[in-house]
Short mmCIF file of C-alpha atoms in Angstrom, two decimals:
data_model
loop_
_atom_site.label_atom_id
_atom_site.label_comp_id
_atom_site.label_asym_id
_atom_site.label_seq_id
_atom_site.Cartn_x
_atom_site.Cartn_y
_atom_site.Cartn_z
CA MET A 166 175.21 170.23 8.19
CA THR A 167 171.40 170.06 8.31
CA TYR A 168 171.12 173.69 7.29
CA ILE A 169 173.45 173.22 4.33
CA LEU A 170 171.37 170.27 3.14
CA ILE A 171 168.17 172.31 3.52
CA PHE A 172 169.77 175.15 1.53
CA ILE A 173 171.06 172.99 -1.33
CA SER A 174 167.83 171.03 -1.50
CA ALA A 175 165.59 174.11 -1.57
CA VAL A 176 167.67 176.11 -4.06
CA PHE A 177 168.72 173.44 -6.54
CA VAL A 178 167.24 169.98 -6.02
CA ASN A 179 163.64 170.82 -5.11
CA ASN A 180 163.45 174.28 -6.65
CA ILE A 181 159.97 175.56 -5.86
CA VAL A 182 159.29 176.73 -9.42
CA LEU A 183 161.20 174.29 -11.59
CA SER A 184 160.68 171.06 -9.61
CA GLN A 185 157.48 171.63 -7.66
CA PHE A 186 155.78 173.98 -10.15
CA LEU A 187 154.57 176.46 -7.52
CA GLY A 188 154.64 180.15 -8.41
CA ILE A 189 154.37 179.73 -12.16
CA CYS A 190 152.18 182.85 -12.59
CA PRO A 191 154.84 185.37 -11.45
CA PHE A 192 157.53 183.19 -13.02
CA LEU A 193 156.00 183.63 -16.46
CA GLY A 194 154.48 187.09 -15.93
CA VAL A 195 157.33 189.09 -14.43
CA SER A 196 160.18 187.48 -16.33
CA LYS A 197 160.11 189.69 -19.43
CA LYS A 198 162.61 192.18 -17.97
CA LEU A 199 165.55 191.46 -15.71
CA ASP A 200 164.90 194.53 -13.51
CA THR A 201 161.36 193.50 -12.67
CA ALA A 202 162.48 189.91 -12.07
CA ILE A 203 165.06 191.09 -9.54
CA GLY A 204 162.50 193.33 -7.84
CA MET A 205 159.91 190.55 -7.68
CA SER A 206 162.53 188.16 -6.31
CA GLY A 207 163.33 190.59 -3.51
CA ALA A 208 159.68 191.20 -2.69
CA VAL A 209 158.90 187.47 -2.65
CA ALA A 210 161.97 186.76 -0.50
CA PHE A 211 160.95 189.40 2.03
CA VAL A 212 157.33 188.26 2.22
CA MET A 213 158.21 184.54 2.20
CA THR A 214 160.72 184.82 5.03
CA LEU A 215 158.53 186.99 7.25
CA ALA A 216 155.40 184.96 6.46
CA THR A 217 157.15 181.71 7.34
CA ILE A 218 158.37 183.04 10.68
CA ILE A 219 155.02 184.58 11.61
CA THR A 220 152.92 181.62 10.44
CA TYR A 221 155.21 179.19 12.27
CA LEU A 222 154.77 181.12 15.51
CA ILE A 223 151.00 181.37 15.01
CA GLN A 224 150.79 177.65 14.24
CA LYS A 225 152.77 176.58 17.31
CA LEU A 226 151.57 179.19 19.82
CA VAL A 227 147.92 179.58 18.82
CA LEU A 228 146.59 176.98 16.40
CA ASP A 229 148.28 173.93 17.96
CA ALA A 230 147.84 175.21 21.51
CA PHE A 231 144.08 175.67 21.13
CA ASN A 232 143.55 172.73 18.73
CA LEU A 233 142.57 175.02 15.84
CA GLN A 234 144.71 173.43 13.11
CA PHE A 235 141.73 173.47 10.73
CA LEU A 236 142.11 177.28 10.49
CA GLN A 237 145.68 177.01 9.21
CA THR A 238 145.06 177.90 5.56
CA ILE A 239 142.80 180.86 6.29
CA VAL A 240 145.11 182.29 8.95
CA PHE A 241 148.18 181.83 6.76
CA ILE A 242 146.50 183.58 3.81
CA LEU A 243 145.53 186.52 6.05
CA VAL A 244 149.11 186.87 7.33
CA ILE A 245 150.48 186.76 3.78
CA ALA A 246 147.94 189.34 2.58
CA ALA A 247 148.90 191.70 5.40
CA LEU A 248 152.61 191.33 4.62
CA VAL A 249 152.04 191.99 0.93
CA GLN A 250 150.20 195.20 1.81
CA LEU A 251 153.21 196.19 3.91
CA VAL A 252 155.59 195.51 0.99
CA GLU A 253 153.32 197.41 -1.40
CA ILE A 254 153.30 200.47 0.87
CA MET A 255 157.08 200.30 1.31
CA LEU A 256 157.75 199.98 -2.43
CA LYS A 257 155.38 202.82 -3.25
CA LYS A 258 157.35 205.10 -0.89
CA LEU A 259 160.91 203.82 -1.47
CA SER A 260 160.94 202.81 -5.14
CA PRO A 261 158.03 204.16 -7.21
CA SER A 262 159.64 203.00 -10.46
CA LEU A 263 159.86 199.39 -9.23
CA TYR A 264 156.32 199.70 -7.87
CA GLN A 265 155.11 200.73 -11.35
CA ALA A 266 157.19 198.05 -13.09
CA LEU A 267 155.78 195.27 -10.93
CA GLY A 268 152.27 196.56 -11.58
CA VAL A 269 149.54 193.98 -11.10
CA PHE A 270 152.03 191.28 -10.08
CA LEU A 271 152.75 192.90 -6.72
CA PRO A 272 149.25 192.30 -5.33
CA LEU A 273 149.41 188.83 -6.87
CA ILE A 274 152.09 187.92 -4.30
CA THR A 275 149.12 187.60 -1.96
CA THR A 276 147.87 184.65 -3.96
CA ASN A 277 151.32 183.35 -4.87
CA CYS A 278 151.08 179.69 -4.00
CA THR A 279 154.84 179.60 -3.42
CA ILE A 280 154.59 181.64 -0.23
CA LEU A 281 151.62 179.72 1.16
CA GLY A 282 153.21 176.45 0.05
CA VAL A 283 156.45 177.17 1.91
CA ALA A 284 154.60 178.19 5.08
CA ILE A 285 152.62 174.95 5.00
CA MET A 286 155.66 172.81 4.06
CA VAL A 287 157.58 174.11 7.07
CA ILE A 288 154.80 172.81 9.33
CA GLN A 289 154.40 169.53 7.42
CA LYS A 290 158.15 168.80 7.46
CA ASP A 291 158.14 169.47 11.22
CA PHE A 292 160.99 171.97 11.01
CA ASN A 293 161.90 174.04 14.04
CA LEU A 294 161.86 177.83 13.68
CA LEU A 295 165.49 178.13 12.56
CA GLU A 296 165.22 175.27 10.06
CA GLY A 297 161.96 176.75 8.75
CA THR A 298 163.56 180.15 8.32
CA VAL A 299 166.56 178.64 6.49
CA PHE A 300 164.12 176.71 4.29
CA ALA A 301 162.11 179.87 3.52
CA VAL A 302 165.20 181.95 2.70
CA SER A 303 166.65 179.12 0.61
CA THR A 304 163.39 178.62 -1.25
CA ALA A 305 163.22 182.37 -1.91
CA ILE A 306 166.78 182.27 -3.26
CA GLY A 307 165.83 179.32 -5.48
CA PHE A 308 162.73 181.17 -6.70
CA GLY A 309 164.82 184.27 -7.39
CA LEU A 310 167.53 182.26 -9.14
CA ALA A 311 165.03 180.59 -11.45
CA LEU A 312 163.19 183.86 -12.12
CA ILE A 313 166.37 185.85 -12.85
CA LEU A 314 167.85 183.12 -15.09
CA PHE A 315 164.57 182.90 -16.98
CA ALA A 316 164.33 186.69 -17.35
CA GLY A 317 167.89 186.88 -18.66
CA ILE A 318 167.19 184.21 -21.23
CA ARG A 319 163.94 185.90 -22.29
CA GLU A 320 165.73 189.23 -22.75
CA GLN A 321 168.26 187.50 -24.98
CA LEU A 322 165.46 185.82 -26.95
CA ASN A 323 164.01 189.25 -27.77
CA MET A 324 167.13 189.92 -29.85
CA VAL A 325 166.78 186.72 -31.85
CA LYS A 326 164.60 186.34 -34.90
CA LEU A 327 162.17 183.53 -34.13
CA PRO A 328 159.44 182.05 -36.31
CA LYS A 329 156.13 183.83 -35.74
CA GLY A 330 154.51 180.79 -34.14
CA MET A 331 157.30 180.51 -31.56
CA GLN A 332 157.34 184.14 -30.39
CA GLY A 333 156.11 185.08 -26.93
CA THR A 334 154.54 182.41 -24.76
CA PRO A 335 155.49 179.30 -26.80
CA ILE A 336 159.23 179.94 -26.60
CA ALA A 337 158.90 181.00 -22.96
CA LEU A 338 157.29 177.67 -22.08
CA ILE A 339 159.96 175.75 -23.99
CA VAL A 340 162.72 177.63 -22.19
CA ALA A 341 161.01 177.05 -18.83
CA GLY A 342 160.89 173.33 -19.61
CA LEU A 343 164.57 173.31 -20.53
CA LEU A 344 165.44 175.13 -17.30
CA ALA A 345 163.42 172.58 -15.33
CA MET A 346 165.30 169.77 -17.04
CA ALA A 347 168.61 171.47 -16.27
CA PHE A 348 167.71 171.70 -12.59
CA MET A 349 166.79 168.00 -12.61
CA GLY A 350 170.52 167.38 -12.99
CA PHE A 351 170.93 168.40 -9.35
CA SER A 352 168.57 165.64 -8.14
CA GLY A 353 171.37 163.26 -7.14
CA ILE A 354 173.13 165.75 -4.86
CA VAL A 355 170.96 165.44 -1.75
#
């Protein structure tokens, strides 16, 4: 039951983008096309899950064991940067078109505060490894859900005639706000 509550909470109630406002840069930057949103969601899910597992193990086996908790942020950022390089190399080999479509946003996963935030939240919430992994996967699903919904809406908005002052970023921010309000409706579930 604990894992179901973690899942529902991370995906809907405390959505990392729409409730906690982490990861706004890729949320707004990659959401112009549905294909790139799906690709970014997959890349973030892969990096977030692996980073959470690796950083949890490093925290418990090295940092806590040798009383080096003050190095947490630096070590976590280094782990995330290494994983992003791995994803970048894999995408370049396996899917060059997705690699090109993601462009500058792929290296930005390194500085995506969502991934670092989840790794730190797992430690702060005192999750065990399995709970932390469920939280990371659930948060990645929530991030992907928000990103894909937002991208779908933005693609539909491109077919609508909007006033000149509302085109582009203004309407995107309004839609993001409406999505955040919609997700607030889930706040009574958990």
